[in-house]
Amino acid sequence: MIHVFRKGTDETKPTLVLFHGTGGNENDLLPLAELLSPGSSVLGIRGNVLENGMPRFFRRLAEGVFDEEDLIFRTHETRQFLDRAAAEHGFDASNLAAVGYSNGANIAGSLLFHYKNIFRSAILLHPMVPLRGLALPSMSGVAVFIGAGINDPLITPQETRELSAMLQEAGAEVTMHWGNQGHRLSAAEAEAAKSWLGQQQS
C-alpha cells in the first residue's frame, strides 16, 4: 500500500496510523497527527480502491451502502500491510493508535471489529457501523474516541450511538464528542481528540 512513515522522537508514545477520507491520500492527516501526539511516529496510508479517481479504503455500492465483501477483503489486506510496515520501519506493532476520518474511520472500525488488540486506542472521526452481525473480539483495554456531528448529513446520531454501543458491549471504553459542523472535521473536534489522547498516554 502507498504510505508515508515519519519516525517520532518519543518511542513510548503510540505510532499513529492514519486513514484518510474519500479522495484523500497518505499525507492528508499528517497535520492532525502532529497536533494529536507530538513526538509520535506516524504511518499515513493511502487506500487501495479508486472511486471516480478518488482513493478509498474499500468499495461502496451507493452513498452509505458498503460493499461488505470488499470491506472484509480490504480489512485483512490492511492488517497484513501493518505487519509488513512494522517490520520495514521498525515500529512497535503492539502500540498503535488509529486515526481515521469518514471512510478511513470505517476501515479502522472494521479492523477493530476483526482483530483483537490491533489498536490500543482509536480516534474515529465521523464513522459509521462498518459491519453488523459480526461476533466482535474482546476490546477490553481499548479506548475509542468517536467524533460525530449532530447535523451530519451522511450519518445519523442513531448510527453513531449504535456503533458506540457495539464497541462498549465488546469491552471498549468509548468517549463521544458531538459537534455541529456536519460531516466536516472541526478544530474543536481535533482539540477534544488531542485532550482525550493525552489522557490515554498519561
XYZ file of N, CA and C in Angstrom:
606
model
N 0.848 -1.190 0.000
C 0.000 0.000 0.000
C 0.886 1.244 0.000
N 0.512 2.245 -0.758
C 1.253 3.501 -0.776
C 1.127 4.142 0.597
N 2.252 4.593 1.136
C 2.217 5.129 2.502
C 3.390 6.080 2.726
N 3.309 6.782 3.836
C 4.412 7.622 4.290
C 4.658 7.292 5.759
N 5.926 7.197 6.142
C 6.265 6.930 7.541
C 7.207 8.014 8.040
N 6.868 8.551 9.191
C 7.733 9.542 9.836
C 8.060 9.054 11.243
N 9.336 8.808 11.485
C 9.751 8.313 12.798
C 9.664 9.432 13.819
N 9.096 9.116 14.976
C 8.926 10.101 16.027
C 10.142 10.215 16.922
N 10.041 11.110 17.883
C 11.144 11.348 18.817
C 10.909 10.701 20.174
N 9.706 10.166 20.396
C 9.368 9.564 21.686
C 8.792 8.169 21.437
N 9.624 7.152 21.660
C 9.208 5.790 21.338
C 8.226 5.215 22.354
N 8.001 5.920 23.461
C 6.991 5.446 24.419
C 5.576 5.776 23.935
N 5.464 6.724 23.013
C 4.145 7.099 22.504
C 3.721 6.121 21.401
N 2.419 5.970 21.221
C 1.965 5.054 20.174
C 2.306 5.580 18.783
N 2.513 4.668 17.856
C 2.598 5.049 16.455
C 1.181 5.320 15.959
N 0.963 6.498 15.375
C -0.353 6.848 14.855
C -0.499 6.308 13.436
N -1.553 5.546 13.200
C -1.838 5.006 11.875
C -2.991 5.816 11.297
N -2.733 6.507 10.190
C -3.672 7.488 9.650
C -4.439 6.935 8.455
N -5.771 7.062 8.527
C -6.654 6.580 7.469
C -7.497 7.761 6.965
N -7.236 8.208 5.751
C -7.869 9.402 5.190
C -9.332 9.149 4.798
N -10.038 10.206 4.495
C -11.395 10.109 3.969
C -11.383 9.954 2.456
N -12.566 9.754 1.874
C -12.686 9.578 0.421
C -12.039 10.738 -0.331
N -11.166 10.399 -1.287
C -10.488 11.415 -2.084
C -9.216 11.942 -1.465
N -8.884 11.446 -0.280
C -7.665 11.899 0.382
C -6.462 11.056 -0.001
N -5.384 11.239 0.746
C -4.186 10.433 0.496
C -3.405 10.276 1.794
N -2.250 9.662 1.678
C -1.459 9.308 2.862
C -0.949 10.530 3.624
N -0.975 11.705 3.012
C -0.465 12.914 3.669
C -1.556 13.753 4.346
N -2.811 13.451 4.054
C -3.910 14.325 4.482
C -3.940 14.597 5.982
N -3.727 13.563 6.772
C -3.921 13.688 8.220
C -2.612 13.932 8.981
N -1.518 14.172 8.265
C -0.246 14.424 8.949
C -0.307 15.647 9.870
N -0.905 16.770 9.436
C -1.005 17.906 10.363
C -1.840 17.577 11.610
N -2.897 16.788 11.425
C -3.708 16.374 12.573
C -2.892 15.502 13.518
N -2.094 14.596 12.971
C -1.267 13.723 13.803
C -0.285 14.533 14.641
N 0.293 15.557 14.047
C 1.237 16.417 14.780
C 0.535 17.131 15.927
N -0.697 17.531 15.705
C -1.491 18.160 16.766
C -1.824 17.154 17.860
N -2.240 15.958 17.460
C -2.738 14.968 18.421
C -1.653 14.452 19.343
N -0.484 14.154 18.799
C 0.547 13.492 19.598
C 1.941 13.848 19.104
N 2.410 15.062 19.427
C 3.768 15.443 19.024
C 4.782 14.439 19.570
N 5.693 14.032 18.719
C 6.698 13.058 19.135
C 6.395 11.643 18.728
N 5.137 11.362 18.368
C 4.786 10.013 17.928
C 5.307 9.738 16.526
N 5.656 8.480 16.279
C 5.856 8.056 14.896
C 4.501 8.035 14.201
N 4.522 8.240 12.893
C 3.271 8.351 12.144
C 3.366 7.517 10.869
N 2.313 6.727 10.626
C 2.197 5.952 9.392
C 0.916 6.385 8.685
N 1.070 7.088 7.564
C -0.078 7.511 6.769
C -0.261 6.561 5.601
N -1.475 6.039 5.438
C -1.743 5.030 4.412
C -2.714 5.588 3.378
N -2.484 5.230 2.116
C -3.439 5.574 1.061
C -4.286 4.352 0.734
N -5.598 4.557 0.653
C -6.495 3.469 0.308
C -6.208 2.903 -1.067
N -6.435 1.595 -1.218
C -6.094 0.881 -2.451
C -7.216 0.867 -3.483
N -8.365 1.474 -3.171
C -9.520 1.449 -4.064
C -9.732 2.841 -4.650
N -10.095 2.911 -5.926
C -10.419 4.191 -6.548
C -11.906 4.250 -6.880
N -12.537 5.365 -6.516
C -13.930 5.619 -6.875
C -13.961 6.929 -7.654
N -14.189 6.827 -8.955
C -14.125 8.013 -9.829
C -12.812 8.764 -9.649
N -11.732 7.991 -9.537
C -10.406 8.574 -9.398
C -10.028 8.979 -7.990
N -10.940 8.804 -7.031
C -10.679 9.213 -5.651
C -10.313 8.008 -4.790
N -9.162 8.064 -4.097
C -8.776 6.932 -3.253
C -9.760 6.703 -2.104
N -10.044 5.425 -1.861
C -10.834 4.969 -0.733
C -10.199 3.684 -0.194
N -10.653 3.276 0.998
C -10.109 2.049 1.582
C -10.913 0.813 1.212
N -12.154 0.980 0.751
C -12.952 -0.138 0.268
C -14.066 0.416 -0.602
N -14.647 -0.466 -1.406
C -15.699 -0.047 -2.325
C -17.033 0.142 -1.596
N -17.886 0.931 -2.197
C -19.262 1.039 -1.718
C -20.201 0.886 -2.911
N -21.407 0.442 -2.613
C -22.407 0.217 -3.651
C -23.196 1.482 -3.944
N -23.323 2.328 -2.922
C -24.013 3.612 -3.020
C -23.611 4.418 -1.797
N -24.044 5.676 -1.734
C -23.753 6.517 -0.565
C -24.263 5.827 0.695
N -23.334 5.525 1.591
C -23.714 4.899 2.850
C -23.985 3.409 2.775
N -23.792 2.801 1.601
C -24.018 1.358 1.437
C -22.683 0.702 1.079
N -22.126 -0.051 2.015
C -20.803 -0.621 1.820
C -20.871 -1.904 1.006
N -19.826 -2.130 0.203
C -19.604 -3.431 -0.414
C -18.928 -4.284 0.663
N -19.720 -5.055 1.396
C -19.206 -5.725 2.582
C -18.134 -6.758 2.254
N -18.288 -7.440 1.116
C -17.275 -8.419 0.726
C -15.931 -7.729 0.497
N -15.953 -6.582 -0.174
C -14.712 -5.846 -0.403
C -14.177 -5.266 0.900
N -15.073 -4.788 1.766
C -14.651 -4.245 3.058
C -13.881 -5.301 3.855
N -14.397 -6.511 3.896
C -13.737 -7.579 4.654
C -12.386 -7.905 4.025
N -12.349 -8.004 2.698
C -11.084 -8.279 2.000
C -10.052 -7.192 2.295
N -10.479 -5.931 2.182
C -9.546 -4.808 2.395
C -9.115 -4.714 3.856
N -9.979 -5.110 4.771
C -9.613 -5.122 6.191
C -8.448 -6.077 6.422
N -8.558 -7.281 5.867
C -7.474 -8.256 6.030
C -6.212 -7.788 5.301
N -6.380 -7.186 4.128
C -5.249 -6.663 3.370
C -4.508 -5.589 4.176
N -5.273 -4.722 4.830
C -4.663 -3.644 5.614
C -3.928 -4.195 6.826
N -4.518 -5.205 7.472
C -3.842 -5.826 8.609
C -2.498 -6.409 8.187
N -2.470 -7.096 7.060
C -1.225 -7.679 6.579
C -0.196 -6.589 6.260
N -0.686 -5.475 5.716
C 0.220 -4.365 5.428
C 0.822 -3.799 6.714
N 0.001 -3.661 7.764
C 0.507 -3.124 9.030
C 1.634 -3.995 9.579
N 1.480 -5.309 9.469
C 2.540 -6.207 9.939
C 3.823 -5.995 9.136
N 3.678 -5.868 7.815
C 4.862 -5.654 6.969
C 5.509 -4.297 7.254
N 4.667 -3.273 7.437
C 5.207 -1.927 7.681
C 5.955 -1.860 9.003
N 5.454 -2.576 10.017
C 6.143 -2.591 11.310
C 7.532 -3.201 11.168
N 7.623 -4.282 10.386
C 8.928 -4.915 10.168
C 9.847 -4.009 9.351
N 9.275 -3.341 8.341
C 10.078 -2.486 7.464
C 10.589 -1.242 8.172
N 9.720 -0.615 8.959
C 10.068 0.682 9.554
C 10.493 0.598 11.021
N 10.313 -0.569 11.630
C 10.825 -0.768 12.976
C 9.994 -0.162 14.086
N 8.697 -0.009 13.869
C 7.851 0.470 14.975
C 7.176 -0.708 15.675
N 6.699 -0.455 16.869
C 6.100 -1.484 17.720
C 4.657 -1.736 17.292
N 4.409 -2.898 16.692
C 3.066 -3.210 16.203
C 2.064 -3.430 17.319
N 2.551 -3.529 18.570
C 1.632 -3.712 19.699
C 1.273 -2.387 20.370
N 1.770 -1.280 19.812
C 1.486 0.037 20.389
C 1.070 0.997 19.283
N -0.120 0.739 18.732
C -0.643 1.536 17.626
C -1.916 2.251 18.045
N -2.076 3.462 17.539
C -3.319 4.217 17.711
C -3.840 4.573 16.319
N -5.070 4.200 16.031
C -5.673 4.518 14.740
C -6.264 5.917 14.770
N -6.107 6.636 13.661
C -6.773 7.928 13.470
C -7.417 7.881 12.097
N -8.738 7.838 12.060
C -9.427 7.718 10.786
C -10.552 8.722 10.654
N -10.709 9.244 9.445
C -11.791 10.185 9.159
C -12.696 9.605 8.080
N -13.992 9.561 8.337
C -15.000 9.160 7.359
C -14.703 7.755 6.830
N -14.417 7.597 5.550
C -14.097 6.273 5.018
C -12.936 5.639 5.777
N -11.964 6.450 6.154
C -10.833 5.941 6.925
C -11.226 5.483 8.318
N -12.191 6.188 8.937
C -12.689 5.755 10.247
C -13.408 4.417 10.123
N -14.050 4.184 8.979
C -14.788 2.935 8.794
C -13.859 1.734 8.610
N -12.747 1.916 7.906
C -11.805 0.803 7.788
C -11.125 0.561 9.130
N -10.833 1.621 9.878
C -10.245 1.452 11.216
C -11.226 0.715 12.131
N -12.511 1.082 12.032
C -13.526 0.388 12.817
C -13.620 -1.076 12.448
N -13.533 -1.371 11.155
C -13.582 -2.756 10.715
C -12.380 -3.550 11.229
N -11.218 -2.930 11.273
C -10.041 -3.591 11.845
C -10.273 -3.929 13.316
N -10.878 -3.009 14.063
C -11.222 -3.287 15.464
C -12.218 -4.436 15.562
N -13.169 -4.468 14.637
C -14.210 -5.500 14.638
C -13.644 -6.889 14.332
N -12.515 -6.951 13.621
C -11.971 -8.238 13.169
C -10.788 -8.740 13.985
N -9.997 -7.832 14.560
C -8.735 -8.243 15.165
C -8.608 -7.747 16.603
N -8.450 -8.675 17.515
C -8.251 -8.324 18.921
C -6.900 -7.627 19.097
N -6.923 -6.533 19.839
C -5.696 -5.820 20.226
C -4.912 -5.233 19.056
N -5.559 -5.007 17.907
C -4.810 -4.413 16.793
C -4.427 -2.969 17.097
N -5.301 -2.249 17.805
C -5.004 -0.880 18.222
C -5.202 -0.763 19.726
N -4.313 -0.036 20.377
C -4.526 0.264 21.797
C -5.603 1.320 21.975
N -5.655 2.205 21.002
C -6.677 3.252 21.034
C -7.018 3.616 19.597
N -8.163 4.268 19.442
C -8.603 4.637 18.096
C -9.392 5.936 18.164
N -9.079 6.842 17.260
C -9.830 8.084 17.086
C -10.616 7.947 15.795
N -11.914 7.769 15.916
C -12.792 7.561 14.763
C -13.605 8.835 14.549
N -13.326 9.526 13.465
C -13.954 10.812 13.190
C -15.013 10.628 12.111
N -16.269 10.779 12.519
C -17.435 10.619 11.639
C -17.499 9.210 11.032
N -17.485 8.196 11.906
C -17.572 6.812 11.438
C -19.019 6.352 11.314
N -19.196 5.249 10.585
C -20.448 4.510 10.543
C -20.204 3.129 11.149
N -21.264 2.360 11.354
C -21.102 0.960 11.746
C -20.551 0.215 10.531
N -19.341 -0.354 10.612
C -18.757 -0.972 9.418
C -19.476 -2.244 8.985
N -19.822 -3.076 9.957
C -20.479 -4.355 9.669
C -21.424 -4.692 10.818
N -22.511 -5.355 10.490
C -23.434 -5.845 11.514
C -23.463 -7.375 11.462
N -23.866 -7.976 12.561
C -23.977 -9.424 12.604
C -22.656 -10.145 12.791
N -21.628 -9.414 13.239
C -20.303 -9.982 13.430
C -20.074 -10.197 14.926
N -19.498 -11.349 15.285
C -19.096 -11.572 16.677
C -17.793 -10.821 16.910
N -17.834 -9.788 17.728
C -16.664 -8.928 17.903
C -15.680 -9.531 18.887
N -14.379 -9.312 18.664
C -13.381 -9.762 19.637
C -13.467 -8.910 20.899
N -12.866 -9.386 21.976
C -12.819 -8.593 23.199
C -12.012 -7.325 22.962
N -12.592 -6.194 23.354
C -11.886 -4.918 23.245
C -11.554 -4.363 24.625
N -11.477 -5.229 25.597
C -11.092 -4.809 26.941
C -9.723 -4.146 26.898
N -9.621 -2.974 27.484
C -8.360 -2.240 27.476
C -8.176 -1.329 26.284
N -9.123 -1.354 25.341
C -9.050 -0.483 24.149
C -9.898 0.766 24.393
N -9.330 1.917 24.122
C -10.049 3.185 24.281
C -10.370 3.751 22.906
N -11.615 4.215 22.737
C -12.058 4.723 21.436
C -12.689 6.096 21.606
N -12.257 7.033 20.786
C -12.846 8.376 20.720
C -13.652 8.457 19.436
N -14.920 8.827 19.562
C -15.764 8.995 18.379
C -16.128 10.480 18.251
N -15.761 11.060 17.127
C -16.166 12.424 16.812
C -17.333 12.379 15.856
N -18.418 13.081 16.180
C -19.633 12.993 15.373
C -20.293 14.356 15.271
N -21.155 14.486 14.277
C -21.900 15.730 14.091
C -23.386 15.511 14.325
N -23.983 16.343 15.153
C -25.421 16.206 15.395
C -26.211 16.501 14.122
N -25.577 17.217 13.195
C -26.232 17.560 11.923
C -25.451 17.007 10.742
N -24.792 15.861 10.940
C -24.040 15.220 9.866
C -25.032 14.701 8.824
N -24.935 15.167 7.559
C -25.905 14.745 6.554
C -25.733 13.299 6.097
N -24.585 12.692 6.417
C -24.302 11.328 5.965
C -24.530 10.274 7.041
N -24.472 10.688 8.304
C -24.530 9.720 9.404
C -25.499 10.225 10.463
N -26.503 9.435 10.784
C -27.477 9.844 11.796
C -26.881 9.666 13.192
N -27.323 10.488 14.150
C -26.904 10.267 15.535
C -27.225 8.852 16.026
N -28.303 8.300 15.535
C -28.682 6.932 15.924
C -27.606 5.925 15.517
N -27.055 6.079 14.315
C -25.998 5.164 13.869
C -24.744 5.331 14.706
N -24.410 6.572 15.033
C -23.236 6.829 15.872
C -23.402 6.160 17.230
N -24.594 6.290 17.812
C -24.847 5.672 19.124
C -24.829 4.151 19.024
N -25.295 3.611 17.895
C -25.255 2.163 17.706
C -23.815 1.662 17.682
N -22.951 2.365 16.954
C -21.538 1.983 16.918
C -20.932 2.048 18.310
N -21.209 3.122 19.032
C -20.683 3.260 20.390
C -21.129 2.101 21.270
N -22.398 1.732 21.178
C -22.926 0.631 21.995
C -22.254 -0.686 21.633
N -22.031 -0.931 20.341
C -21.377 -2.182 19.907
C -19.951 -2.259 20.460
N -19.236 -1.152 20.396
C -17.862 -1.129 20.911
C -17.847 -1.345 22.425
N -18.766 -0.685 23.122
C -18.813 -0.824 24.576
C -19.199 -2.245 24.989
N -20.126 -2.836 24.263
C -20.516 -4.213 24.578
C -19.354 -5.185 24.398
N -18.426 -4.838 23.503
C -17.230 -5.671 23.299
C -16.148 -5.374 24.335
N -16.375 -4.373 25.184
C -15.440 -4.082 26.258
C -14.630 -2.817 26.099
N -14.803 -2.104 24.985
C -14.033 -0.879 24.769
C -14.549 0.249 25.668
N -13.649 1.155 25.977
C -14.021 2.379 26.705
C -14.213 3.473 25.663
N -15.445 3.948 25.527
C -15.787 4.862 24.434
C -16.074 6.260 24.968
N -15.470 7.246 24.327
C -15.756 8.652 24.594
C -16.325 9.267 23.321
N -17.441 9.986 23.451
C -18.064 10.589 22.277
C -17.983 12.106 22.363
N -17.709 12.721 21.218
C -17.690 14.185 21.122
C -18.655 14.593 20.010
N -19.614 15.428 20.362
C -20.611 15.882 19.388
C -20.341 17.322 18.985
N -20.364 17.569 17.687
C -20.229 18.924 17.167
C -21.400 19.245 16.263
N -21.379 20.430 15.674
C -22.465 20.840 14.760
C -21.909 21.343 13.434
N -20.786 20.700 13.006
C -20.140 21.103 11.756
C -20.460 20.142 10.611
N -21.570 19.423 10.727
C -21.924 18.475 9.679
C -20.945 17.315 9.626
N -20.504 16.958 8.423
C -19.574 15.843 8.245
C -18.121 16.326 8.262
N -17.943 17.601 8.457
C -16.592 18.180 8.398
C -15.857 17.978 9.723
N -14.572 17.770 9.637
C -13.724 17.691 10.825
C -13.457 19.113 11.313
N -13.886 19.411 12.528
C -13.752 20.776 13.055
C -12.540 20.892 13.969
N -12.110 22.124 14.192
C -10.987 22.378 15.093
C -11.329 21.951 16.519
N -12.576 22.184 16.937
C -12.992 21.798 18.288
C -12.922 20.280 18.466
N -13.302 19.559 17.426
C -13.241 18.093 17.453
C -11.792 17.623 17.574
N -10.914 18.233 16.791
C -9.495 17.873 16.830
C -8.900 18.150 18.210
N -9.249 19.278 18.801
C -8.735 19.617 20.129
C -9.258 18.646 21.183
N -10.522 18.262 21.064
C -11.093 17.291 22.007
C -10.386 15.948 21.887
N -10.085 15.543 20.641
C -9.371 14.284 20.422
C -7.952 14.358 20.988
N -7.309 15.504 20.836
C -5.961 15.697 21.388
C -5.972 15.556 22.905
N -6.922 16.216 23.554
C -7.018 16.141 25.009
C -7.272 14.711 25.458
N -8.168 14.037 24.749
C -8.501 12.650 25.084
C -7.265 11.747 24.938
N -6.539 11.877 23.818
C -5.381 11.026 23.582
C -4.296 11.276 24.625
N -4.157 12.533 25.019
C -3.190 12.856 26.069
C -3.511 12.150 27.375
N -4.806 12.036 27.675
C -5.220 11.323 28.890
C -4.901 9.825 28.796
N -5.000 9.269 27.582
C -4.690 7.850 27.407
C -3.201 7.578 27.619
N -2.375 8.567 27.328
C -0.928 8.378 27.409
C -0.364 8.720 28.772
N -1.158 9.368 29.619
C -0.629 9.806 30.924
C -0.681 8.680 31.943
